[in-house]
mmCIF file of C-alpha atoms in Angstrom:
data_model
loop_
_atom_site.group_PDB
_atom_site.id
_atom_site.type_symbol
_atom_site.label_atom_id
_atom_site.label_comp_id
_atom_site.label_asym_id
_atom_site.label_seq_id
_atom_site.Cartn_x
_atom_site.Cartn_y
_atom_site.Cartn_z
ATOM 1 C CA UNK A 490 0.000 0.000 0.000
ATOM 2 C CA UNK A 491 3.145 2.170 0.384
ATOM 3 C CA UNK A 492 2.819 5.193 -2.598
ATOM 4 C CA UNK A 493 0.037 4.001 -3.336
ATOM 5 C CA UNK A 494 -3.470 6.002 -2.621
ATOM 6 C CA UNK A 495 -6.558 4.303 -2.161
ATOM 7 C CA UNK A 496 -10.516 5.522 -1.574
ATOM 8 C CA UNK A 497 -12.330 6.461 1.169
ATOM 9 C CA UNK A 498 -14.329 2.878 0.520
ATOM 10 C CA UNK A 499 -10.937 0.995 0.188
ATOM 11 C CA UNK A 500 -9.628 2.659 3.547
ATOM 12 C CA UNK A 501 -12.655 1.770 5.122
ATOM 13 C CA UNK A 502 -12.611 -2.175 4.066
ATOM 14 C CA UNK A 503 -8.900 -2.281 4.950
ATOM 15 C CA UNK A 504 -9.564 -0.899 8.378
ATOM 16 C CA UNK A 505 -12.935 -2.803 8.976
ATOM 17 C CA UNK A 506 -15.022 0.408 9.719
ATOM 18 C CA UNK A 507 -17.225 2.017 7.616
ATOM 19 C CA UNK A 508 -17.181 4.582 5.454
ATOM 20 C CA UNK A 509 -19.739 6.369 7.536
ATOM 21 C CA UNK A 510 -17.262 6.247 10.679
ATOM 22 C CA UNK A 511 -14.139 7.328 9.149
ATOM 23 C CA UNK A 512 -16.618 10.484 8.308
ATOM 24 C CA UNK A 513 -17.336 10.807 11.527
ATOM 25 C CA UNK A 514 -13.468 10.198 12.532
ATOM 26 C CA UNK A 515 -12.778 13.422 10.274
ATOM 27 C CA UNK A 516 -15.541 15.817 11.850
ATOM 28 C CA UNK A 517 -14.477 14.640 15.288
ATOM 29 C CA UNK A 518 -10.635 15.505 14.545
ATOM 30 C CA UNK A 519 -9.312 12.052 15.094
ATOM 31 C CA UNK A 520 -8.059 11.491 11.525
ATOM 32 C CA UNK A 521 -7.045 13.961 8.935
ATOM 33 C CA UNK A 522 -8.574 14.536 5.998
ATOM 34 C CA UNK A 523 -6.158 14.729 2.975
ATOM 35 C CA UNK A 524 -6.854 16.972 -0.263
ATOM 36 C CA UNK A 525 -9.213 15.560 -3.276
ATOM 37 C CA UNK A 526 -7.828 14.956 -5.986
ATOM 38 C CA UNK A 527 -8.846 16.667 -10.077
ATOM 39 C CA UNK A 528 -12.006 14.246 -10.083
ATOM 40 C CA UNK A 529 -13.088 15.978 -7.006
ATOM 41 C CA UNK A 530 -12.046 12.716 -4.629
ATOM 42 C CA UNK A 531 -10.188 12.249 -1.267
ATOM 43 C CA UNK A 532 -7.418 9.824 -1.780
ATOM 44 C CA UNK A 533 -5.985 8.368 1.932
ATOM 45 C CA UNK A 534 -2.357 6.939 1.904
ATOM 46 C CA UNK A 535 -0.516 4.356 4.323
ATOM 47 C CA UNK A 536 -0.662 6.572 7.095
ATOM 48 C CA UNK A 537 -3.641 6.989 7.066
ATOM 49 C CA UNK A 538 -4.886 3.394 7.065
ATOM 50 C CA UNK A 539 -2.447 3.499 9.759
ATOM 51 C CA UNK A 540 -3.905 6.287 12.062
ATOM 52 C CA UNK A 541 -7.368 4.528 11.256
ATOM 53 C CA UNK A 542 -6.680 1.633 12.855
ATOM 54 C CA UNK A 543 -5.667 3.496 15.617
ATOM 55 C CA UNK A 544 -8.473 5.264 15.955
ATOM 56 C CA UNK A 545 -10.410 1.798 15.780
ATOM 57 C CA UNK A 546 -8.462 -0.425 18.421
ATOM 58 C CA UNK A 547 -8.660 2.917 20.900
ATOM 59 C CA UNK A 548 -12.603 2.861 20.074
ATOM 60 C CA UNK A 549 -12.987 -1.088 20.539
ATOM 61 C CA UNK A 550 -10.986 -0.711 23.497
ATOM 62 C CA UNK A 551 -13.345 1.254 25.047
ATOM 63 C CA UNK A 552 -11.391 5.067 25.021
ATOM 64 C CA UNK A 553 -14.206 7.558 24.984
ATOM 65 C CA UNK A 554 -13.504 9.537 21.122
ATOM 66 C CA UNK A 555 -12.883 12.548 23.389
ATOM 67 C CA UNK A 556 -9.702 11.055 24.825
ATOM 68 C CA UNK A 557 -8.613 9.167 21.608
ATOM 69 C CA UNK A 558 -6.811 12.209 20.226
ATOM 70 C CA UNK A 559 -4.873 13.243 23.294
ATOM 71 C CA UNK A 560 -3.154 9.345 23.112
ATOM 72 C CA UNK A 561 -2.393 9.444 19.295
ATOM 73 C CA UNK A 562 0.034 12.339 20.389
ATOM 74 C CA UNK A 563 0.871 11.128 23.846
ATOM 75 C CA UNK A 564 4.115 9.822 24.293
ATOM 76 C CA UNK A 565 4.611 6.310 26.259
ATOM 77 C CA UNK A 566 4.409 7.699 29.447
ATOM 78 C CA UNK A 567 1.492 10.070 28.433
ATOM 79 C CA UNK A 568 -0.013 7.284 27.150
ATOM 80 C CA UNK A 569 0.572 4.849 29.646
ATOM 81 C CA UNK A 570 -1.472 7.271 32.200
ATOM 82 C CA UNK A 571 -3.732 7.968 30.543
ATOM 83 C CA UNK A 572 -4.880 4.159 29.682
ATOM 84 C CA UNK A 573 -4.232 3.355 33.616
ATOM 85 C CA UNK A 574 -7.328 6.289 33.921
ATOM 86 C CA UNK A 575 -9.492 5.075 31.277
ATOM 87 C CA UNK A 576 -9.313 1.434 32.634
ATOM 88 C CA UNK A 577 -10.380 2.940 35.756
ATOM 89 C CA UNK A 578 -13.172 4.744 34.493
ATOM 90 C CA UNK A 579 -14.456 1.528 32.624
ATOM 91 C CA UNK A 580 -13.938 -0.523 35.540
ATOM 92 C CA UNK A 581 -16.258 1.740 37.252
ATOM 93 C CA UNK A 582 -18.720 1.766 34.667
ATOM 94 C CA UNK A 583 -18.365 -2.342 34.761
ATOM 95 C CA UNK A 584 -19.293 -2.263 38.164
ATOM 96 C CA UNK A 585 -22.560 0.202 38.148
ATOM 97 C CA UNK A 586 -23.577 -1.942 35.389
ATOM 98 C CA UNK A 587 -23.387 -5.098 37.302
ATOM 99 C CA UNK A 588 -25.324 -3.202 40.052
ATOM 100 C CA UNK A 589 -28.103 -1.891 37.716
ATOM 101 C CA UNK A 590 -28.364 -5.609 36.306
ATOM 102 C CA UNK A 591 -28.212 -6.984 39.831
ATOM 103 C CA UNK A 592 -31.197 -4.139 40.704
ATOM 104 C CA UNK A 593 -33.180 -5.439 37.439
ATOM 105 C CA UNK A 594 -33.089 -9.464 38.450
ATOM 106 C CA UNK A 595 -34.501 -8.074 41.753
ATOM 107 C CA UNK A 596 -37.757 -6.740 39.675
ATOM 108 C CA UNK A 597 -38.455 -10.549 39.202
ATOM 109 C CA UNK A 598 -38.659 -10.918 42.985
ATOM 110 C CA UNK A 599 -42.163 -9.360 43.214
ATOM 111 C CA UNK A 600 -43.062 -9.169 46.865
ATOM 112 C CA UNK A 601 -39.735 -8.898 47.627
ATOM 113 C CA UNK A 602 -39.192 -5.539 46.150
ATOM 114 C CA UNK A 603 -38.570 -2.687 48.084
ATOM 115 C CA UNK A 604 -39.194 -4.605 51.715
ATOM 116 C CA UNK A 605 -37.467 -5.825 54.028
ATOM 117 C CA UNK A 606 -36.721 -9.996 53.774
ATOM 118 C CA UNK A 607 -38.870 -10.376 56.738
ATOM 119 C CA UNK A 608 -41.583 -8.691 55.363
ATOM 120 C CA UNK A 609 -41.398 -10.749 52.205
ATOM 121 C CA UNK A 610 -41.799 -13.273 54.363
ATOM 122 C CA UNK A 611 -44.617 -12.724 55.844
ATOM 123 C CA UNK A 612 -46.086 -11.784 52.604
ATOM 124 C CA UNK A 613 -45.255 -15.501 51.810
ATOM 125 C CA UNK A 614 -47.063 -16.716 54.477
ATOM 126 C CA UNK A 615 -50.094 -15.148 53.722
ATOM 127 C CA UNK A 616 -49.982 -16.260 50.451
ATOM 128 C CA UNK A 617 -49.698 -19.993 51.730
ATOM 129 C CA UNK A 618 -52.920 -19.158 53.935
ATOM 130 C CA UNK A 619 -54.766 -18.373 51.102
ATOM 131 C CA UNK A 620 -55.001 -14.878 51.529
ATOM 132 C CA UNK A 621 -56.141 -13.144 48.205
ATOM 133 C CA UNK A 622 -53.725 -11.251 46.166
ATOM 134 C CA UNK A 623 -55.524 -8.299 46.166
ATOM 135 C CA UNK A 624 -54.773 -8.006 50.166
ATOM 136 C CA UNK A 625 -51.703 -8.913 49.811
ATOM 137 C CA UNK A 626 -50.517 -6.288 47.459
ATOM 138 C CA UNK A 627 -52.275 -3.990 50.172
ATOM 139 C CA UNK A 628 -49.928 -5.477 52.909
ATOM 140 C CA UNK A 629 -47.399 -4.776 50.649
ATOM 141 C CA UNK A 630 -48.027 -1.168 49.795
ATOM 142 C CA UNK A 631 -49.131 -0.373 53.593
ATOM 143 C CA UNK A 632 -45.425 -1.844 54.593
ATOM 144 C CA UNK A 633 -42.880 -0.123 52.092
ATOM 145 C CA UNK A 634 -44.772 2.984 53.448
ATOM 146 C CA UNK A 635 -44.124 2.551 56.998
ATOM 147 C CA UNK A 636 -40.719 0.854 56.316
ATOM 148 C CA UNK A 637 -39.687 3.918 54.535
ATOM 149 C CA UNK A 638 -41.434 6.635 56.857
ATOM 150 C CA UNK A 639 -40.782 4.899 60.117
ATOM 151 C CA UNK A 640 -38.483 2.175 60.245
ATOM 152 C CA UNK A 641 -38.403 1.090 64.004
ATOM 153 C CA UNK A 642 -42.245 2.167 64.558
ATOM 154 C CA UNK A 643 -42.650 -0.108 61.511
ATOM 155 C CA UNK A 644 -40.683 -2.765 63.520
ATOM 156 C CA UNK A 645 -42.878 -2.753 66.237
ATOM 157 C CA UNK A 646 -46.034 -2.804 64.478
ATOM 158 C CA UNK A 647 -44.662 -5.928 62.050
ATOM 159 C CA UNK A 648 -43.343 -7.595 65.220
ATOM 160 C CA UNK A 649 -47.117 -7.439 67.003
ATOM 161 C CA UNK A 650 -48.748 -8.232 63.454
ATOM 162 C CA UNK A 651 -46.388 -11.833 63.171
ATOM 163 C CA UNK A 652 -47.477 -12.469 66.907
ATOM 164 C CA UNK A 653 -51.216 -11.770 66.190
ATOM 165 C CA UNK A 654 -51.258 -13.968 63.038
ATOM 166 C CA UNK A 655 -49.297 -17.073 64.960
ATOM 167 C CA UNK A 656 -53.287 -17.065 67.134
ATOM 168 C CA UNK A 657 -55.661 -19.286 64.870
ATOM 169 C CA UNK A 658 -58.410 -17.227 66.083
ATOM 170 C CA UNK A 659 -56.636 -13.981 64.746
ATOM 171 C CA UNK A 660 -56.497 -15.911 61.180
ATOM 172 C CA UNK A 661 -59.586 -16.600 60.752
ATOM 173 C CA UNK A 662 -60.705 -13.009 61.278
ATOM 174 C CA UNK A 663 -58.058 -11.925 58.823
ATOM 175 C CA UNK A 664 -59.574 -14.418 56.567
ATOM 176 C CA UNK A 665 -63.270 -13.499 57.143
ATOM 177 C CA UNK A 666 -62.000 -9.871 56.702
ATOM 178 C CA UNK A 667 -60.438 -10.764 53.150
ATOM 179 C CA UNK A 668 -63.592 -12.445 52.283
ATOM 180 C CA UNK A 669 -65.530 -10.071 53.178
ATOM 181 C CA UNK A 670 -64.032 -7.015 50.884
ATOM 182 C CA UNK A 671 -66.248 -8.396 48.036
ATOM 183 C CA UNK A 672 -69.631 -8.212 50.404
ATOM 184 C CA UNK A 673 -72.683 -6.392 50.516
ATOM 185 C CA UNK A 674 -72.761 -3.809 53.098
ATOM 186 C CA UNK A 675 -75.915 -4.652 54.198
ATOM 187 C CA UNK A 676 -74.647 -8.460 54.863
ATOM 188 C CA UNK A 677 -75.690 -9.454 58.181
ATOM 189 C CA UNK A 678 -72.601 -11.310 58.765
ATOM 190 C CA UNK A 679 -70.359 -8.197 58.307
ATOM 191 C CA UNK A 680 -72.127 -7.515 62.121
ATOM 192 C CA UNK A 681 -71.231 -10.991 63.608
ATOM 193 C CA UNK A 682 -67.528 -10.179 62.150
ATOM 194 C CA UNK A 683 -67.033 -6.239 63.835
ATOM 195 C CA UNK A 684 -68.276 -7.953 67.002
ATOM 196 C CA UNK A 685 -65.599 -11.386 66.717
ATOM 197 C CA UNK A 686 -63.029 -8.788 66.059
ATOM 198 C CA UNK A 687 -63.845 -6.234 68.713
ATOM 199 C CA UNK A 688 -63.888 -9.304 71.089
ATOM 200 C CA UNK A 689 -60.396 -11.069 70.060
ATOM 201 C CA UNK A 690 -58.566 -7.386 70.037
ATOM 202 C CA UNK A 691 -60.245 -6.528 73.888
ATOM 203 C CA UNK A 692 -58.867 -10.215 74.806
ATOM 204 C CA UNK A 693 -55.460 -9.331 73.277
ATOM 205 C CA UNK A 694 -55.436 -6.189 74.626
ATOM 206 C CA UNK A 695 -55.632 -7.574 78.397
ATOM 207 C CA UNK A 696 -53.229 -10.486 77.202
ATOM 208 C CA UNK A 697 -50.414 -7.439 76.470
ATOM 209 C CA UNK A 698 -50.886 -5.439 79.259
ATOM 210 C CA UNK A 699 -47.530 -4.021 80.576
ATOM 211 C CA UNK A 700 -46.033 -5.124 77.039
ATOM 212 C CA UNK A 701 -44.703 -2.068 75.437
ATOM 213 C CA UNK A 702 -45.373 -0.933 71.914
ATOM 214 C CA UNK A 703 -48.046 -2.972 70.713
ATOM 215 C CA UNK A 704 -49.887 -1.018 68.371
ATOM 216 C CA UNK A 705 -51.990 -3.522 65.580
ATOM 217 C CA UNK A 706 -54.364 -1.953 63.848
ATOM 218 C CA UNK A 707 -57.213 -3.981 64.668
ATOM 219 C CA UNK A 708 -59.055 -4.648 61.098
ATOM 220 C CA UNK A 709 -57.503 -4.895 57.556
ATOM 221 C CA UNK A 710 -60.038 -2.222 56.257
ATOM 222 C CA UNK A 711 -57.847 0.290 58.663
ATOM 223 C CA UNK A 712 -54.609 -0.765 57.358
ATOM 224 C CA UNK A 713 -56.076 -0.286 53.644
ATOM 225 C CA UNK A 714 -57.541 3.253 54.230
ATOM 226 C CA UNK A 715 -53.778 4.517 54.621
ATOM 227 C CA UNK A 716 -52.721 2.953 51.103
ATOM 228 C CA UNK A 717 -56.292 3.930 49.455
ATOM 229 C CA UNK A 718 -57.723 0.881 49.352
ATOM 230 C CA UNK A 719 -61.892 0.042 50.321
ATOM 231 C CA UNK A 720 -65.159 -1.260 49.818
ATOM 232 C CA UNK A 721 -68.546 -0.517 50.986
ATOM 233 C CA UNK A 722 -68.448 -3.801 53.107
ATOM 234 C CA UNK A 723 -65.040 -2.550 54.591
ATOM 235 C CA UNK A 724 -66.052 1.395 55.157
ATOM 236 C CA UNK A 725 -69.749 -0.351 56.526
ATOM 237 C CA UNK A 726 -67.300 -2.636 59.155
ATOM 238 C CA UNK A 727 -65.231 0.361 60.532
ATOM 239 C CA UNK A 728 -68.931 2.175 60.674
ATOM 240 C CA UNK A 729 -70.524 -0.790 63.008
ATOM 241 C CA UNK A 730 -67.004 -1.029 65.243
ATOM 242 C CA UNK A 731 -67.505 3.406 65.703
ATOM 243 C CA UNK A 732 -71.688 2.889 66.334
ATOM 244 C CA UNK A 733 -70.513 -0.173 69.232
ATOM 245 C CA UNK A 734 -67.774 1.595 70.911
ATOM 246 C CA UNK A 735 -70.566 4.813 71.025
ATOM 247 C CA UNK A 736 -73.285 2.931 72.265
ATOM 248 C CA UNK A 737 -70.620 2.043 75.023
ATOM 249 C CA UNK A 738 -69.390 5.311 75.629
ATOM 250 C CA UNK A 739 -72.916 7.034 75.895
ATOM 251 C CA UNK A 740 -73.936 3.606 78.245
ATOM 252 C CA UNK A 741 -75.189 4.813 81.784
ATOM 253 C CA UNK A 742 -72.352 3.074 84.224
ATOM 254 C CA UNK A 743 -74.350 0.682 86.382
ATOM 255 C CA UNK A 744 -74.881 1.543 90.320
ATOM 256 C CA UNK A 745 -73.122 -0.814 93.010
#
């Protein structure tokens, strides 16, 4: 190829690029573009090829086109550097990449995404009991809220929640409750079900005397409210539990 001058599609072929990047090589600076010639074409020489290739191993390598000029001049020292500093920078890159793919196989974990291992856990566990999806997405939005706002109030509460639901009795209710989204409100058994749940909670509520930091909510529907989610039968239990503990309030207190 020495004396001899070849075209911009020849250069190209012999480097491996394409034409359209050896353009883009001469807009960015990298390689110099040599006179036409009296047809009105550039014609590229040996060194040329030569710088190309350049250019091209730098790119592959992974030198940002920014830096690829400064090392075609650098001397070995120069050069050395400044390849030491690039690695670096790559390595870096490397390693938020492996993070961000690391983040995206997480997406896959579904419940497990964005609480804590024991709460995914738990979230499990209802799922084995047979609680309905629907609920437990609620769980799940109610506890990356009060993981993220209060993380040792959250503790607490998730601590006394896993106690409640180890009580068969406590189950069931949460069952009836889940159930019972899907109800009329005028279902007579949505009664019987404020009443069993007023009971259990006064019962546990005696049981934890002294114990502090036990704060369950005592029905799903009040958990929901704070993540938006209802239904009539839901909003028509918290009504009955406000009318019973009214009714007791207003009660005349009985003479000894």
């Amino acid at each position: 190829m020495t004396g001899r001058l070849i075209t911009i599609g020849q250069l190209a072929a012999y480097a491996g690029v394409t034409i359209k990047a050896v353009r883009h090589y001469h807009q960015r600076g990298l390689l110099e573009e040599p006179p036409r010639d009296s047809s009105g074409y550039r014609r590229y020489n040996a060194q040329h090829a030569i710088d190309l290739v350049k250019i091209k191993t730098l790119a592959e390598a992974g030198v940002p086109l920014a830096r690829i000029k400064e090392l075609l001049a650098a001397n070995p020292d120069q050069f050395a550097a400044a390849t030491t500093e690039i690695d670096r920078n790559l390595q870096d890159r490397a390693n938020e990449l492996r993070r961000t793919r690391e983040r995206i196989a997480r997406l896959g974990g579904g419940d497990r995404l964005f609480v804590s291992a024991e709460v995914a856990d738990f979230l499990e566990a209802l799922h084995e009991l047979g609680v309905s999806q629907r609920t437990i997405q609620m769980e799940r939005n109610g506890w990356i809220l009060m993981q993220s706002a209060s993380p040792k109030q959250a503790a607490i509460w998730f601590a006394d929640k896993r106690d409640a639901l180890a009580d068969p009795e406590f189950r069931a209710i949460y069952l009836e409750y889940d159930a019972a989204f899907d109800w009329s409100p005028d279902d007579h058994l949505l009664n019987a079900l404020a009443v069993r749940t007023e009971r259990w909670f006064a019962k546990r509520h005696d049981s934890l005397k002294g114990r502090e930091g036990s704060v369950l909510d005592p029905t799903l529907a009040q958990v929901a409210t704070s993540v938006g989610m209802s239904s009539p039968a839901w909003d028509r239990i918290g009504e009955i539990g406000k009318e019973r503990k009214a009714r007791v309030t207003k009660a005349p207190a009985t003479r000894l």
